Amino acid sequence: MSKNVAWKEHDVVHHGPGDIHGAFGTVRVQDTGPRKGWKTRLLTLLAIMGPGLIVMVGDNDAGGVSTYAQAGQNYGTSLLWVLLLLVPVLIVNQEMVVRLGLVTRVGHAKLIFERFGKFWGAFSVIDLFLLNILTIVTEFIGVREAMAHFGVSPLISVVLVGVLLIAMTVTGSFRRWERFMYVMVAANFLVIPLAFMSHPEAGPVLQGFVVPGVAGGFTSNAMLLIIGIVGTTVAPWQLFFQQSNVIDKRLTSRWMAYERADTVIGSVVVVIGAAAIMACTAFAFHGTALSGHFVDAGGVIEGLSQHIGRVAGDLFAIVLLNASLIGAAAVTLSTSYAFGDVFGTDHSLHRSVKDGLSFYLIYAAIIAVSAGIVVIPHAPLGLITTGVQALAGILLPSATVFLLLLCNDRDVLGPWVNRPWLNAISILIVGVLVMLSLILAVTTFFPDVDVRLLSLAAAGVLLAGLAVAAAASLSRRRKAVVLAPLMGREARHAWQMPPVHELPKATWSPMKKLAMMTLRGYLLVAVVMLVIKIVELSLHH
């Protein structure tokens, strides 16, 4: 049997129609009637929601908690505006993923391999696997630091958490797994009382949200942290996770509006949590010797215990531990889903251990390797965490480009392809991310450069490039022939992508190939610059 045929049969058997068993309800496969009344719609939303909320709150993981705490401790409330700008980025990126998953019923990694070939598929998945392993390492760093506060040794803490993560995933029930995740989503809201314990002031918080700036001015270190905030809030693993998770939950395009609502709710929740952590450390350490001297999350726990009280330190440790758990669970599952996509193996939480052995073995192996790295003595845990979040920010443009190409592929999405305005926003997002990584690269080579002036120049170049791209796109649209008439709602939901291996191969123009190779080459350079920057900071520590 060929690999393509095996994939086709796998899609039918494991990702076909079936009852939706959500944490808070069930939608039967034969239940096709319209949703009338707010109560019916609310109950339907409760049954369907989960993938969007979990993927977003999963981004408030150990690396996220550490990065937001660093932003507040070193720069006060001056970086809150970054979080506000990331809300539309989160919604736009994840909405495209939702559409791909619900319409195609095919995982993100598999779509990239099938549409763009093994060369680009390998680049995309290797990026994901490398970044995900490093991200899971940061989750276990969070576990180590949180449990150390309660007197538990690193070895015991990472072993206990590793066993817990595996146990909650191998139950063979999607509903049970989702309920485990909801417990951790609920625990995420402990950041709210923690923030109020630091006695925040409304004025600086409001100013931080609406007035872009950096306390002490734009520097290469501040730019590294901004990229880290972007990378921990909008991470490549999210694309692969949510697309596979909505498929695994047996959602279809009929539930598009509900899953979009799930994604928007998650986007708001994740930014509220991030802002609460940033405000907590900003006000807790303001005017103290710890202000501007972040080391790692363990130092934050000790600092809060000293300046606010033991309860605050305990609460932050619990928040960090919970964030580590939900992050590790989601990122590891994202990796296992992608592995199943690439190698055509069973990858569903509905499968028992026996039926999905390879899926669960990969999951357990990733947990074991990541946990093992963390118990290495004298590792610079704080710098590793910051570096991994920045790496995610640097690699995000590449992941977003593939997402954008897939969402404009009529063979894949038919009537569900991107609208022009959505493409414009997505291109702007990619441009800004590339600009940020460019600034980091330049400031690493030339540390004395005026970062503010460099940022203005880069922004000018970006705006000029976007204007040229917009003019070219408008010209093409005027000459274009309408490819398909507008469809009614029912016809649109009934549209199905042909089996993915039967689709014609996507063709790229020489200019598009050159642009992709240039982006790939630049990102490799940016990653090297990031490594140099992290080594430089480690020497100063």
XYZ file of C-alpha atoms in Angstrom:
541
model
C 0.000 0.000 0.000
C 1.425 3.418 -0.941
C 1.987 6.109 1.631
C -0.628 8.365 0.006
C -3.278 5.623 0.036
C -2.440 4.871 3.678
C -2.900 8.561 4.521
C -6.215 8.629 2.675
C -7.580 5.649 4.582
C -6.252 7.094 7.853
C -8.181 10.314 7.240
C -11.420 8.417 6.643
C -11.107 6.088 9.631
C -9.833 8.459 12.296
C -10.889 11.932 11.181
C -14.262 11.141 9.622
C -17.699 12.210 10.897
C -18.621 11.328 14.450
C -20.188 12.677 17.612
C -18.425 15.709 19.077
C -17.568 14.899 22.699
C -16.526 18.182 24.274
C -15.648 18.787 27.909
C -19.030 20.408 28.555
C -21.376 18.644 26.188
C -21.975 16.443 23.170
C -23.168 17.244 19.655
C -24.465 14.170 17.832
C -23.380 13.615 14.258
C -27.012 13.407 13.136
C -27.863 16.702 14.878
C -28.041 18.957 11.814
C -30.861 21.286 12.816
C -30.443 25.055 13.099
C -29.445 26.570 16.463
C -32.302 28.828 17.626
C -32.290 30.791 20.852
C -29.403 31.959 22.991
C -29.563 28.942 25.347
C -29.198 26.405 22.531
C -26.363 28.381 20.976
C -24.589 28.717 24.327
C -24.826 24.971 24.989
C -23.492 24.287 21.492
C -20.603 26.700 22.057
C -19.735 25.002 25.358
C -19.595 21.614 23.622
C -17.540 22.839 20.651
C -15.163 25.293 22.292
C -11.835 24.072 23.615
C -9.214 24.010 20.851
C -9.110 27.818 20.574
C -9.150 28.501 24.308
C -6.579 25.784 25.058
C -4.170 26.841 22.296
C -4.274 30.438 23.508
C -3.964 29.779 27.242
C -1.272 27.232 26.376
C 0.736 30.204 25.159
C 0.720 31.602 28.693
C 3.142 28.779 29.426
C 6.273 28.750 31.585
C 8.223 30.701 28.969
C 5.365 33.166 28.688
C 5.072 33.676 32.446
C 8.839 34.173 32.689
C 8.961 36.564 29.715
C 6.018 38.689 30.924
C 7.502 38.769 34.435
C 10.834 39.930 32.979
C 9.089 42.674 30.992
C 7.356 43.980 34.104
C 10.398 43.695 36.385
C 12.831 45.342 33.952
C 10.592 47.790 32.061
C 7.562 48.371 34.278
C 4.275 48.744 32.409
C 5.916 50.312 29.347
C 5.618 47.148 27.191
C 1.897 46.475 27.713
C 1.195 47.992 24.286
C 2.947 45.013 22.674
C 0.283 42.702 24.126
C -2.545 44.852 22.797
C -1.071 44.806 19.286
C -0.792 41.020 19.428
C -4.554 40.459 19.864
C -5.378 40.938 16.137
C -2.266 38.928 15.201
C -3.479 36.017 17.328
C -7.006 36.156 15.943
C -5.947 36.488 12.281
C -3.375 33.670 12.407
C -5.531 31.206 14.313
C -8.695 31.964 12.319
C -6.851 30.932 9.163
C -5.767 27.715 10.871
C -9.327 27.022 12.021
C -10.587 27.446 8.465
C -7.939 25.106 7.080
C -8.704 22.442 9.662
C -12.484 22.538 9.455
C -12.636 22.660 5.653
C -9.797 20.306 4.650
C -9.852 17.858 7.615
C -6.082 17.500 7.057
C -3.270 18.420 9.476
C -1.054 21.455 8.897
C 2.199 19.529 8.414
C 0.619 17.133 5.947
C -0.856 19.985 3.890
C 2.545 21.671 3.625
C 4.220 18.428 2.484
C 1.511 17.631 -0.054
C 1.198 21.133 -1.516
C 4.809 22.354 -1.474
C 6.818 19.134 -1.607
C 9.329 17.419 0.661
C 11.946 20.200 0.482
C 9.753 22.924 1.978
C 7.839 20.442 4.106
C 11.079 19.284 5.726
C 12.156 22.878 6.433
C 8.812 23.666 8.049
C 8.607 20.526 10.182
C 12.288 20.570 11.225
C 11.774 24.156 12.411
C 8.727 23.020 14.348
C 10.339 19.953 15.947
C 13.465 21.876 17.001
C 11.528 24.818 18.401
C 8.973 22.610 20.126
C 11.610 20.519 21.908
C 13.290 23.694 23.147
C 9.924 25.122 24.192
C 9.074 21.991 26.179
C 12.474 22.318 27.859
C 11.376 25.778 29.059
C 8.181 24.215 30.434
C 10.234 21.841 32.567
C 12.434 24.753 33.612
C 9.231 26.300 34.937
C 8.376 23.046 36.730
C 11.833 22.927 38.314
C 11.703 26.544 39.517
C 8.123 26.316 40.800
C 8.607 23.044 42.694
C 11.960 24.192 44.108
C 10.047 26.930 45.918
C 8.152 24.212 47.779
C 11.336 22.265 48.550
C 10.999 19.541 45.906
C 14.222 18.450 44.185
C 14.533 19.018 40.401
C 14.733 15.301 39.598
C 11.614 14.386 41.573
C 9.615 17.351 40.273
C 10.296 16.749 36.556
C 9.671 12.994 36.902
C 6.332 13.531 38.682
C 5.153 16.102 36.145
C 6.346 13.986 33.217
C 4.333 11.008 34.486
C 1.267 13.231 35.038
C 1.453 14.648 31.502
C 1.669 11.187 29.966
C -1.122 9.793 32.170
C -3.600 12.560 31.252
C -2.974 12.031 27.540
C -3.093 8.242 27.141
C -6.652 7.751 28.436
C -8.029 7.087 24.938
C -10.716 9.743 25.469
C -10.666 13.196 23.854
C -13.248 14.394 26.388
C -11.160 13.335 29.403
C -8.067 15.022 27.941
C -10.009 18.224 27.293
C -11.389 18.247 30.827
C -7.852 17.935 32.227
C -6.878 20.929 30.094
C -9.882 22.954 31.281
C -8.785 22.495 34.898
C -5.490 24.148 33.976
C -7.261 26.860 31.981
C -9.284 27.690 35.108
C -6.113 27.755 37.245
C -4.646 30.293 34.802
C -7.018 32.906 36.292
C -5.048 32.854 39.562
C -2.967 35.608 37.925
C -5.832 38.057 38.578
C -5.668 38.033 42.406
C -1.871 37.884 42.135
C -1.871 41.114 40.137
C -4.100 42.880 42.685
C -1.804 41.815 45.511
C 0.900 44.052 44.006
C -1.433 47.106 44.322
C -1.435 48.211 40.660
C -2.267 51.767 39.631
C -4.697 52.380 36.768
C -2.812 55.351 35.266
C 0.497 53.619 34.407
C -1.349 50.509 33.207
C -3.574 52.501 30.851
C -0.595 54.499 29.577
C 1.377 51.296 29.006
C -1.407 49.914 26.827
C -1.995 52.977 24.638
C 1.413 54.726 24.447
C 4.120 52.702 22.634
C 7.548 53.050 24.175
C 10.198 51.386 26.308
C 11.300 52.565 29.739
C 14.947 53.591 29.357
C 14.686 53.755 25.547
C 14.895 51.226 22.731
C 18.010 49.082 23.086
C 19.090 45.733 21.666
C 18.186 44.072 24.980
C 14.726 45.640 24.905
C 14.286 44.539 21.291
C 15.255 40.984 22.245
C 12.568 41.031 24.934
C 9.923 42.477 22.575
C 10.643 39.703 20.077
C 10.440 37.267 22.999
C 6.975 38.607 23.923
C 5.873 38.193 20.318
C 7.350 34.681 20.154
C 5.745 33.489 23.371
C 2.332 34.987 22.564
C 2.154 34.011 18.870
C 4.126 30.787 18.430
C 4.456 28.474 15.388
C 3.335 25.399 17.380
C -0.116 26.989 17.739
C -0.743 26.660 13.993
C -0.046 22.935 13.968
C -1.862 22.279 17.253
C -5.203 23.961 16.597
C -5.555 22.674 13.034
C -5.047 19.081 14.177
C -7.041 19.501 17.389
C -10.223 20.738 15.664
C -9.941 17.738 13.312
C -9.371 15.367 16.230
C -12.470 16.807 17.936
C -14.457 15.978 14.752
C -15.465 19.561 14.022
C -16.479 20.508 10.476
C -17.070 23.770 8.604
C -20.661 23.753 9.891
C -19.258 24.794 13.282
C -17.007 27.531 11.858
C -18.714 30.408 13.706
C -18.497 28.629 17.066
C -14.818 27.740 16.673
C -14.042 31.299 15.585
C -15.756 32.518 18.767
C -13.696 30.006 20.760
C -10.530 31.458 19.202
C -11.489 35.080 19.912
C -12.364 34.257 23.541
C -9.000 32.541 23.930
C -7.168 35.548 22.449
C -8.727 37.885 25.001
C -8.056 35.506 27.902
C -4.377 35.059 27.021
C -3.732 38.817 26.844
C -5.536 39.427 30.163
C -3.317 36.798 31.795
C -0.133 38.193 30.251
C -0.996 41.754 31.271
C -1.752 40.646 34.842
C 1.683 39.030 35.191
C 3.427 42.054 33.689
C 1.557 44.434 36.009
C 2.261 42.232 39.036
C 6.046 42.344 38.674
C 6.046 45.967 37.507
C 4.392 47.251 40.700
C 5.807 44.650 43.083
C 9.434 45.512 42.251
C 9.088 49.217 41.467
C 11.538 51.195 43.589
C 13.275 48.062 44.916
C 16.776 46.734 44.281
C 15.249 44.011 42.072
C 13.806 46.474 39.569
C 15.605 46.028 36.237
C 17.471 42.926 37.418
C 15.461 39.927 36.247
C 17.335 36.614 36.458
C 14.708 33.879 36.128
C 11.224 32.923 37.328
C 12.698 31.457 40.510
C 14.085 34.889 41.343
C 10.635 36.394 40.779
C 9.118 33.914 43.261
C 11.695 34.876 45.900
C 11.267 38.586 45.172
C 7.486 38.467 45.508
C 7.809 36.510 48.760
C 10.161 39.174 50.075
C 8.376 42.343 48.936
C 4.678 41.343 48.984
C 4.495 38.268 51.165
C 4.844 34.513 51.266
C 1.363 34.011 49.844
C 2.250 36.009 46.723
C 5.376 33.919 46.194
C 3.391 30.702 46.651
C 0.702 31.898 44.257
C 3.232 32.842 41.568
C 4.879 29.413 41.941
C 1.478 27.727 41.457
C 0.762 29.930 38.421
C 4.170 29.021 36.976
C 3.654 25.299 37.614
C 0.200 25.362 36.032
C 1.530 27.295 33.036
C 4.298 24.714 32.630
C 1.769 21.873 32.657
C -0.636 23.311 30.101
C 2.226 24.481 27.882
C 4.006 21.141 27.936
C 0.761 19.251 27.271
C -0.203 21.435 24.295
C 3.246 21.804 22.689
C 4.038 18.094 23.036
C 0.684 17.181 21.518
C 1.347 19.607 18.663
C 4.615 17.771 17.956
C 2.962 14.347 18.104
C 0.208 15.486 15.735
C 2.810 16.775 13.251
C 4.826 13.551 13.518
C 1.701 11.555 12.683
C 0.992 13.864 9.730
C 4.471 13.433 8.288
C 4.794 9.673 8.753
C 1.151 8.706 8.242
C 0.719 7.068 11.644
C -2.317 7.092 13.954
C -2.519 10.430 15.771
C -5.741 10.910 17.677
C -6.685 11.288 21.325
C -9.674 9.056 20.578
C -7.331 6.073 20.066
C -6.377 3.674 22.833
C -2.710 3.110 23.667
C -2.769 -0.117 21.665
C -4.336 1.467 18.568
C -2.268 4.666 18.686
C 0.962 3.284 20.143
C 3.350 5.293 17.930
C 1.451 8.518 18.684
C 1.716 8.048 22.437
C 5.307 6.764 22.299
C 6.411 9.927 20.479
C 4.580 11.997 23.084
C 6.277 10.154 25.960
C 9.723 10.333 24.299
C 9.485 14.109 23.839
C 8.526 14.525 27.500
C 11.425 12.301 28.635
C 14.086 14.078 26.539
C 12.936 17.577 27.513
C 12.751 16.710 31.204
C 16.231 15.187 31.057
C 17.786 18.374 29.669
C 16.413 20.441 32.548
C 18.133 18.470 35.298
C 21.574 19.339 33.857
C 23.360 21.294 36.639
C 24.210 25.017 36.372
C 22.294 25.638 33.117
C 21.423 29.365 32.546
C 17.675 28.748 32.832
C 16.531 32.372 32.500
C 18.544 33.000 29.331
C 17.450 29.702 27.796
C 13.834 30.697 28.332
C 14.257 34.172 26.830
C 16.233 32.797 23.900
C 13.622 30.168 23.053
C 10.806 32.734 23.054
C 12.855 35.027 20.783
C 13.618 32.090 18.482
C 9.874 31.471 18.165
C 9.393 35.104 17.168
C 12.124 34.885 14.532
C 10.768 31.661 12.982
C 7.148 32.842 13.020
C 7.327 34.739 9.663
C 8.235 31.529 7.844
C 5.331 29.630 9.420
C 2.945 32.500 8.671
C 4.003 32.607 5.007
C 3.123 28.930 4.530
C -0.183 29.541 6.306
C -0.922 32.480 4.006
C -0.098 30.477 0.868
C -2.384 27.619 1.937
C -5.239 29.986 2.736
C -5.036 31.455 -0.786
C -4.957 28.043 -2.477
C -8.337 27.518 -4.208
C -7.618 23.829 -4.735
C -7.378 23.487 -0.948
C -10.037 25.883 0.352
C -12.285 26.575 -2.641
C -14.845 29.217 -1.541
C -13.143 29.542 1.852
C -9.953 31.233 0.586
C -8.779 34.462 2.213
C -10.466 37.757 1.476
C -8.144 40.507 0.130
C -8.332 42.489 3.391
C -7.226 39.440 5.370
C -4.260 38.936 3.049
C -3.291 42.569 3.568
C -3.314 42.179 7.351
C -1.350 38.911 7.160
C 1.321 40.437 4.902
C 1.623 43.349 7.324
C 2.115 40.897 10.202
C 4.870 39.024 8.334
C 6.547 42.311 7.432
C 6.564 43.552 11.027
C 7.973 40.255 12.321
C 10.776 40.287 9.751
C 11.485 43.924 10.636
C 11.817 43.064 14.342
C 14.237 40.210 13.675
C 16.227 42.480 11.310
C 16.582 45.079 14.064
C 17.785 42.362 16.461
C 20.369 41.160 13.931
C 21.731 44.670 13.252
C 21.918 45.611 16.932
C 23.767 42.364 17.685
C 26.455 43.181 15.112
C 26.490 46.917 15.917
C 25.536 47.338 19.608
C 26.074 51.122 19.546
C 23.581 51.769 16.755
C 20.643 54.101 17.480
C 17.836 51.550 17.836
C 15.066 54.165 17.632
C 16.437 55.586 14.384
C 16.980 52.082 13.001
C 13.389 51.151 13.901
C 12.016 54.238 12.113
C 14.105 53.507 9.020
C 13.007 49.856 8.971
C 9.375 50.907 9.405
C 9.730 53.293 6.472
C 11.152 50.568 4.249
C 8.367 48.226 5.363
C 5.633 50.758 4.552
C 7.173 51.454 1.136
C 7.348 47.728 0.379
C 3.736 47.238 1.468
C 2.626 50.149 -0.731
C 4.345 48.595 -3.768
C 2.826 45.187 -2.978
C -0.630 46.754 -2.595
C -0.329 48.551 -5.947
C 0.769 45.349 -7.699
C -2.061 43.386 -6.083
C -4.648 45.982 -7.125
C -3.351 45.898 -10.688
C -3.629 42.111 -10.798
C -7.146 42.193 -9.370
C -8.329 44.572 -12.081
C -7.073 42.175 -14.733
C -8.204 39.012 -12.994
C -11.129 36.863 -14.040
C -13.540 35.855 -11.308
C -12.669 32.218 -10.621
C -15.918 31.141 -8.967
C -19.313 32.684 -8.282
C -20.292 33.499 -4.746
C -21.813 30.514 -2.962
C -24.733 30.427 -0.601
C -24.173 29.429 3.021
C -25.354 25.828 2.616
C -23.388 25.282 -0.616
C -20.285 26.754 1.013
C -20.504 24.411 4.005
C -21.135 21.472 1.683
C -17.962 22.159 -0.354
C -15.240 19.579 0.286
C -11.608 19.477 -0.673
C -10.735 16.432 -2.832
C -8.390 13.861 -1.218
C -5.181 15.796 -0.632
C -2.971 13.431 -2.659
C -5.227 13.947 -5.696
C -4.776 17.720 -5.752
C -2.560 19.198 -8.481
C 0.834 20.260 -7.172
C 1.105 23.932 -6.316
C 3.286 25.825 -8.801
C 5.504 28.728 -7.817
C 6.770 31.447 -10.084
C 10.561 32.058 -10.177
C 9.973 35.311 -8.260
C 8.043 33.526 -5.507
C 10.753 30.853 -5.244
C 13.404 33.574 -4.964
C 11.393 35.354 -2.270
C 10.993 32.138 -0.254
C 14.682 31.254 -0.518
C 15.610 34.808 0.500
C 13.303 34.628 3.530
C 14.730 31.249 4.512
C 18.326 32.491 4.150
C 17.608 35.624 6.124
C 15.926 33.708 8.927
C 18.962 31.412 9.207
C 21.152 34.497 9.608
C 18.735 35.928 12.193
C 18.882 32.692 14.197
C 22.696 32.863 14.212
C 22.485 36.469 15.430
C 20.130 35.392 18.191
C 22.549 32.690 19.364
C 25.364 35.269 19.449
C 23.168 37.625 21.471
C 22.261 34.930 24.004
C 25.924 33.901 24.406
C 26.851 37.554 24.897
C 24.220 37.972 27.613
C 25.289 34.722 29.313
C 28.861 36.002 29.582
C 27.607 39.165 31.298
C 25.636 37.035 33.765
